[in-house]
Amino acid sequence: MENFTPDIEDMLNEKLGLYKQLNALLREEREFIVTIDVDSLWKSSEQKRKITQKIQGVREKILYHLEEKFGTNDMDIRSFSVSYLIRTIPVPKEVKIKFRQIKLAIENEKNELVQVAFENKKYVQEYLLVIDDVMSVAVDNSEYAQYSHTGIKPNTKTSNCLIYAEV
């Protein structure tokens, strides 16, 4: 058991570190969205994919480690749960407390990740609306345009101009 618990702890800390990397990447992505840096967004997307694969790899390592130590394991990669892991492995109370602290830190990172991803999605939607509005004004696309060439919204009689030019 001496070698078992530090290995599990190291793997859980590795998982926590990967979630922190993912969070930092999503925060960085927000800047790419604001500046409309498509190349960086593509690179970021590839990095996110690699990090999520590493997270899955850590889960697999933990499960393999449990199976190697105890001979059987009733979790698989889809049903992996740190809570279940903590409840079921026979380790001293102090070690379980340490594992719970790491688990809580992972959960906090996951919650933050969800929030940042939601905010990024909102940013993308807002910027796409702005681009759509600008393009509908710049290009005569009357079926999609929000303003006609006279500066009036279709099917209205008042002029609430975003851009109006007369030649």
PDB file of C-alpha atoms in Angstrom:
ATOM      1  CA  MET A   1       0.000   0.000   0.000  1.00  0.00           C
ATOM      2  CA  GLU A   2       2.983   2.320   0.472  1.00  0.00           C
ATOM      3  CA  ASN A   3       3.516   2.633  -3.292  1.00  0.00           C
ATOM      4  CA  PHE A   4      -0.165   2.536  -4.110  1.00  0.00           C
ATOM      5  CA  THR A   5      -1.462   5.744  -2.484  1.00  0.00           C
ATOM      6  CA  PRO A   6       1.276   8.134  -3.663  1.00  0.00           C
ATOM      7  CA  ASP A   7       0.753   6.881  -7.221  1.00  0.00           C
ATOM      8  CA  ILE A   8      -2.991   7.514  -7.043  1.00  0.00           C
ATOM      9  CA  GLU A   9      -2.371  10.904  -5.430  1.00  0.00           C
ATOM     10  CA  ASP A  10       0.106  11.809  -8.185  1.00  0.00           C
ATOM     11  CA  MET A  11      -2.396  10.798 -10.859  1.00  0.00           C
ATOM     12  CA  LEU A  12      -5.179  12.814  -9.236  1.00  0.00           C
ATOM     13  CA  ASN A  13      -2.855  15.828  -9.018  1.00  0.00           C
ATOM     14  CA  GLU A  14      -1.945  15.307 -12.674  1.00  0.00           C
ATOM     15  CA  LYS A  15      -5.659  15.316 -13.528  1.00  0.00           C
ATOM     16  CA  LEU A  16      -6.114  18.525 -11.528  1.00  0.00           C
ATOM     17  CA  GLY A  17      -3.201  20.125 -13.380  1.00  0.00           C
ATOM     18  CA  LEU A  18      -4.724  19.190 -16.738  1.00  0.00           C
ATOM     19  CA  TYR A  19      -8.035  20.778 -15.770  1.00  0.00           C
ATOM     20  CA  LYS A  20      -6.153  23.927 -14.760  1.00  0.00           C
ATOM     21  CA  GLN A  21      -4.419  23.954 -18.163  1.00  0.00           C
ATOM     22  CA  LEU A  22      -7.785  23.566 -19.865  1.00  0.00           C
ATOM     23  CA  ASN A  23      -9.194  26.462 -17.845  1.00  0.00           C
ATOM     24  CA  ALA A  24      -6.248  28.701 -18.712  1.00  0.00           C
ATOM     25  CA  LEU A  25      -6.639  27.792 -22.373  1.00  0.00           C
ATOM     26  CA  LEU A  26     -10.331  28.700 -22.347  1.00  0.00           C
ATOM     27  CA  ARG A  27      -9.557  32.052 -20.718  1.00  0.00           C
ATOM     28  CA  GLU A  28      -6.931  32.696 -23.377  1.00  0.00           C
ATOM     29  CA  GLU A  29      -9.463  31.718 -26.032  1.00  0.00           C
ATOM     30  CA  ARG A  30     -11.690  34.593 -24.958  1.00  0.00           C
ATOM     31  CA  GLU A  31      -9.030  37.025 -26.164  1.00  0.00           C
ATOM     32  CA  PHE A  32      -8.838  35.168 -29.478  1.00  0.00           C
ATOM     33  CA  ILE A  33     -12.598  35.504 -29.818  1.00  0.00           C
ATOM     34  CA  VAL A  34     -12.550  39.237 -29.089  1.00  0.00           C
ATOM     35  CA  THR A  35      -9.726  39.857 -31.580  1.00  0.00           C
ATOM     36  CA  ILE A  36     -11.235  37.378 -34.057  1.00  0.00           C
ATOM     37  CA  ASP A  37      -7.942  35.477 -34.282  1.00  0.00           C
ATOM     38  CA  VAL A  38      -9.163  32.408 -36.147  1.00  0.00           C
ATOM     39  CA  ASP A  39      -5.729  30.782 -36.468  1.00  0.00           C
ATOM     40  CA  SER A  40      -5.199  30.913 -32.717  1.00  0.00           C
ATOM     41  CA  LEU A  41      -8.712  29.573 -32.131  1.00  0.00           C
ATOM     42  CA  TRP A  42      -7.920  26.549 -34.327  1.00  0.00           C
ATOM     43  CA  LYS A  43      -4.643  25.948 -32.476  1.00  0.00           C
ATOM     44  CA  SER A  44      -6.461  26.324 -29.166  1.00  0.00           C
ATOM     45  CA  SER A  45      -9.059  23.808 -30.267  1.00  0.00           C
ATOM     46  CA  GLU A  46      -6.323  21.288 -31.054  1.00  0.00           C
ATOM     47  CA  GLN A  47      -4.689  21.904 -27.658  1.00  0.00           C
ATOM     48  CA  LYS A  48      -8.032  21.370 -25.901  1.00  0.00           C
ATOM     49  CA  ARG A  49      -8.469  18.088 -27.716  1.00  0.00           C
ATOM     50  CA  LYS A  50      -5.007  16.934 -26.620  1.00  0.00           C
ATOM     51  CA  ILE A  51      -5.620  17.939 -22.997  1.00  0.00           C
ATOM     52  CA  THR A  52      -8.952  16.117 -22.864  1.00  0.00           C
ATOM     53  CA  GLN A  53      -7.252  13.015 -24.272  1.00  0.00           C
ATOM     54  CA  LYS A  54      -4.629  13.295 -21.533  1.00  0.00           C
ATOM     55  CA  ILE A  55      -7.388  13.563 -18.895  1.00  0.00           C
ATOM     56  CA  GLN A  56      -8.934  10.390 -20.261  1.00  0.00           C
ATOM     57  CA  GLY A  57      -5.497   8.777 -20.223  1.00  0.00           C
ATOM     58  CA  VAL A  58      -5.084   9.630 -16.529  1.00  0.00           C
ATOM     59  CA  ARG A  59      -8.464   8.039 -15.801  1.00  0.00           C
ATOM     60  CA  GLU A  60      -7.352   4.911 -17.622  1.00  0.00           C
ATOM     61  CA  LYS A  61      -4.068   4.855 -15.678  1.00  0.00           C
ATOM     62  CA  ILE A  62      -5.938   5.106 -12.373  1.00  0.00           C
ATOM     63  CA  LEU A  63      -8.298   2.300 -13.352  1.00  0.00           C
ATOM     64  CA  TYR A  64      -5.410   0.134 -14.528  1.00  0.00           C
ATOM     65  CA  HIS A  65      -3.554   0.858 -11.290  1.00  0.00           C
ATOM     66  CA  LEU A  66      -6.610  -0.172  -9.226  1.00  0.00           C
ATOM     67  CA  GLU A  67      -7.058  -3.357 -11.205  1.00  0.00           C
ATOM     68  CA  GLU A  68      -3.372  -4.176 -10.876  1.00  0.00           C
ATOM     69  CA  LYS A  69      -3.426  -3.626  -7.104  1.00  0.00           C
ATOM     70  CA  PHE A  70      -6.772  -5.251  -6.225  1.00  0.00           C
ATOM     71  CA  GLY A  71      -7.250  -7.661  -9.112  1.00  0.00           C
ATOM     72  CA  THR A  72     -10.723  -6.435  -9.959  1.00  0.00           C
ATOM     73  CA  ASN A  73     -12.344  -3.126 -10.615  1.00  0.00           C
ATOM     74  CA  ASP A  74     -16.044  -2.438 -11.119  1.00  0.00           C
ATOM     75  CA  MET A  75     -15.537   0.946 -12.804  1.00  0.00           C
ATOM     76  CA  ASP A  76     -14.862   1.575 -16.452  1.00  0.00           C
ATOM     77  CA  ILE A  77     -13.700   4.731 -18.230  1.00  0.00           C
ATOM     78  CA  ARG A  78     -17.276   6.007 -18.731  1.00  0.00           C
ATOM     79  CA  SER A  79     -18.334   5.432 -15.134  1.00  0.00           C
ATOM     80  CA  PHE A  80     -15.110   6.662 -13.543  1.00  0.00           C
ATOM     81  CA  SER A  81     -15.810   8.552 -10.321  1.00  0.00           C
ATOM     82  CA  VAL A  82     -13.237   9.931  -7.908  1.00  0.00           C
ATOM     83  CA  SER A  83     -15.901   9.882  -5.167  1.00  0.00           C
ATOM     84  CA  TYR A  84     -16.484   6.175  -5.714  1.00  0.00           C
ATOM     85  CA  LEU A  85     -12.738   5.607  -5.821  1.00  0.00           C
ATOM     86  CA  ILE A  86     -12.294   7.340  -2.452  1.00  0.00           C
ATOM     87  CA  ARG A  87     -15.173   5.405  -0.863  1.00  0.00           C
ATOM     88  CA  THR A  88     -14.083   1.986  -2.057  1.00  0.00           C
ATOM     89  CA  ILE A  89     -10.308   1.799  -1.847  1.00  0.00           C
ATOM     90  CA  PRO A  90      -8.954   0.514   1.465  1.00  0.00           C
ATOM     91  CA  VAL A  91      -6.632   3.326   2.570  1.00  0.00           C
ATOM     92  CA  PRO A  92      -6.207   5.172   5.879  1.00  0.00           C
ATOM     93  CA  LYS A  93      -8.535   8.047   6.743  1.00  0.00           C
ATOM     94  CA  GLU A  94      -5.754  10.654   6.338  1.00  0.00           C
ATOM     95  CA  VAL A  95      -5.149   9.521   2.768  1.00  0.00           C
ATOM     96  CA  LYS A  96      -8.866   9.641   1.982  1.00  0.00           C
ATOM     97  CA  ILE A  97      -8.961  13.211   3.321  1.00  0.00           C
ATOM     98  CA  LYS A  98      -6.078  14.131   1.009  1.00  0.00           C
ATOM     99  CA  PHE A  99      -7.872  12.493  -1.931  1.00  0.00           C
ATOM    100  CA  ARG A 100     -11.093  14.368  -1.081  1.00  0.00           C
ATOM    101  CA  GLN A 101      -9.218  17.682  -1.092  1.00  0.00           C
ATOM    102  CA  ILE A 102      -7.864  16.947  -4.553  1.00  0.00           C
ATOM    103  CA  LYS A 103     -11.333  15.818  -5.669  1.00  0.00           C
ATOM    104  CA  LEU A 104     -12.846  19.111  -4.465  1.00  0.00           C
ATOM    105  CA  ALA A 105     -10.155  21.079  -6.293  1.00  0.00           C
ATOM    106  CA  ILE A 106     -10.920  19.098  -9.475  1.00  0.00           C
ATOM    107  CA  GLU A 107     -14.644  19.783  -9.070  1.00  0.00           C
ATOM    108  CA  ASN A 108     -13.954  23.513  -8.599  1.00  0.00           C
ATOM    109  CA  GLU A 109     -11.867  23.535 -11.786  1.00  0.00           C
ATOM    110  CA  LYS A 110     -14.629  21.698 -13.650  1.00  0.00           C
ATOM    111  CA  ASN A 111     -17.262  24.185 -12.439  1.00  0.00           C
ATOM    112  CA  GLU A 112     -15.052  27.085 -13.459  1.00  0.00           C
ATOM    113  CA  LEU A 113     -14.478  25.399 -16.795  1.00  0.00           C
ATOM    114  CA  VAL A 114     -18.217  25.164 -17.425  1.00  0.00           C
ATOM    115  CA  GLN A 115     -18.651  28.846 -16.564  1.00  0.00           C
ATOM    116  CA  VAL A 116     -15.783  30.010 -18.802  1.00  0.00           C
ATOM    117  CA  ALA A 117     -17.015  27.817 -21.678  1.00  0.00           C
ATOM    118  CA  PHE A 118     -20.509  29.320 -21.305  1.00  0.00           C
ATOM    119  CA  GLU A 119     -19.081  32.851 -21.330  1.00  0.00           C
ATOM    120  CA  ASN A 120     -16.972  32.066 -24.395  1.00  0.00           C
ATOM    121  CA  LYS A 121     -20.015  30.695 -26.197  1.00  0.00           C
ATOM    122  CA  LYS A 122     -21.876  33.881 -25.335  1.00  0.00           C
ATOM    123  CA  TYR A 123     -18.969  35.977 -26.681  1.00  0.00           C
ATOM    124  CA  VAL A 124     -18.971  34.023 -29.931  1.00  0.00           C
ATOM    125  CA  GLN A 125     -22.717  34.484 -30.373  1.00  0.00           C
ATOM    126  CA  GLU A 126     -22.487  38.216 -29.680  1.00  0.00           C
ATOM    127  CA  TYR A 127     -19.586  38.723 -32.078  1.00  0.00           C
ATOM    128  CA  LEU A 128     -21.293  36.695 -34.785  1.00  0.00           C
ATOM    129  CA  LEU A 129     -24.374  38.901 -34.411  1.00  0.00           C
ATOM    130  CA  VAL A 130     -22.224  42.028 -34.769  1.00  0.00           C
ATOM    131  CA  ILE A 131     -20.495  40.610 -37.834  1.00  0.00           C
ATOM    132  CA  ASP A 132     -23.852  39.589 -39.277  1.00  0.00           C
ATOM    133  CA  ASP A 133     -25.225  43.104 -38.717  1.00  0.00           C
ATOM    134  CA  VAL A 134     -22.183  44.715 -40.324  1.00  0.00           C
ATOM    135  CA  MET A 135     -22.269  42.337 -43.274  1.00  0.00           C
ATOM    136  CA  SER A 136     -25.994  42.800 -43.825  1.00  0.00           C
ATOM    137  CA  VAL A 137     -25.430  46.558 -43.999  1.00  0.00           C
ATOM    138  CA  ALA A 138     -22.321  46.338 -46.182  1.00  0.00           C
ATOM    139  CA  VAL A 139     -23.746  43.819 -48.650  1.00  0.00           C
ATOM    140  CA  ASP A 140     -27.101  44.271 -50.321  1.00  0.00           C
ATOM    141  CA  ASN A 141     -28.607  41.066 -49.099  1.00  0.00           C
ATOM    142  CA  SER A 142     -32.171  42.284 -48.846  1.00  0.00           C
ATOM    143  CA  GLU A 143     -33.694  39.032 -47.659  1.00  0.00           C
ATOM    144  CA  TYR A 144     -31.270  38.908 -44.702  1.00  0.00           C
ATOM    145  CA  ALA A 145     -30.522  42.598 -44.240  1.00  0.00           C
ATOM    146  CA  GLN A 146     -31.689  44.234 -41.087  1.00  0.00           C
ATOM    147  CA  TYR A 147     -31.633  47.653 -42.780  1.00  0.00           C
ATOM    148  CA  SER A 148     -32.494  48.563 -46.325  1.00  0.00           C
ATOM    149  CA  HIS A 149     -30.402  50.862 -48.529  1.00  0.00           C
ATOM    150  CA  THR A 150     -32.445  53.805 -47.220  1.00  0.00           C
ATOM    151  CA  GLY A 151     -31.480  53.112 -43.619  1.00  0.00           C
ATOM    152  CA  ILE A 152     -34.892  51.742 -42.638  1.00  0.00           C
ATOM    153  CA  LYS A 153     -35.541  48.296 -41.255  1.00  0.00           C
ATOM    154  CA  PRO A 154     -37.675  46.167 -43.576  1.00  0.00           C
ATOM    155  CA  ASN A 155     -41.398  46.304 -42.785  1.00  0.00           C
ATOM    156  CA  THR A 156     -41.055  49.508 -40.714  1.00  0.00           C
ATOM    157  CA  LYS A 157     -41.519  53.192 -41.521  1.00  0.00           C
ATOM    158  CA  THR A 158     -39.106  54.752 -39.045  1.00  0.00           C
ATOM    159  CA  SER A 159     -35.397  55.142 -39.544  1.00  0.00           C
ATOM    160  CA  ASN A 160     -33.268  53.695 -36.746  1.00  0.00           C
ATOM    161  CA  CYS A 161     -30.028  53.770 -38.663  1.00  0.00           C
ATOM    162  CA  LEU A 162     -26.945  51.914 -37.695  1.00  0.00           C
ATOM    163  CA  ILE A 163     -25.108  53.258 -40.768  1.00  0.00           C
ATOM    164  CA  TYR A 164     -26.594  55.637 -43.305  1.00  0.00           C
ATOM    165  CA  ALA A 165     -24.870  57.085 -46.317  1.00  0.00           C
ATOM    166  CA  GLU A 166     -26.270  59.110 -49.133  1.00  0.00           C
ATOM    167  CA  VAL A 167     -24.430  59.698 -52.375  1.00  0.00           C
TER     168      VAL A 167
END
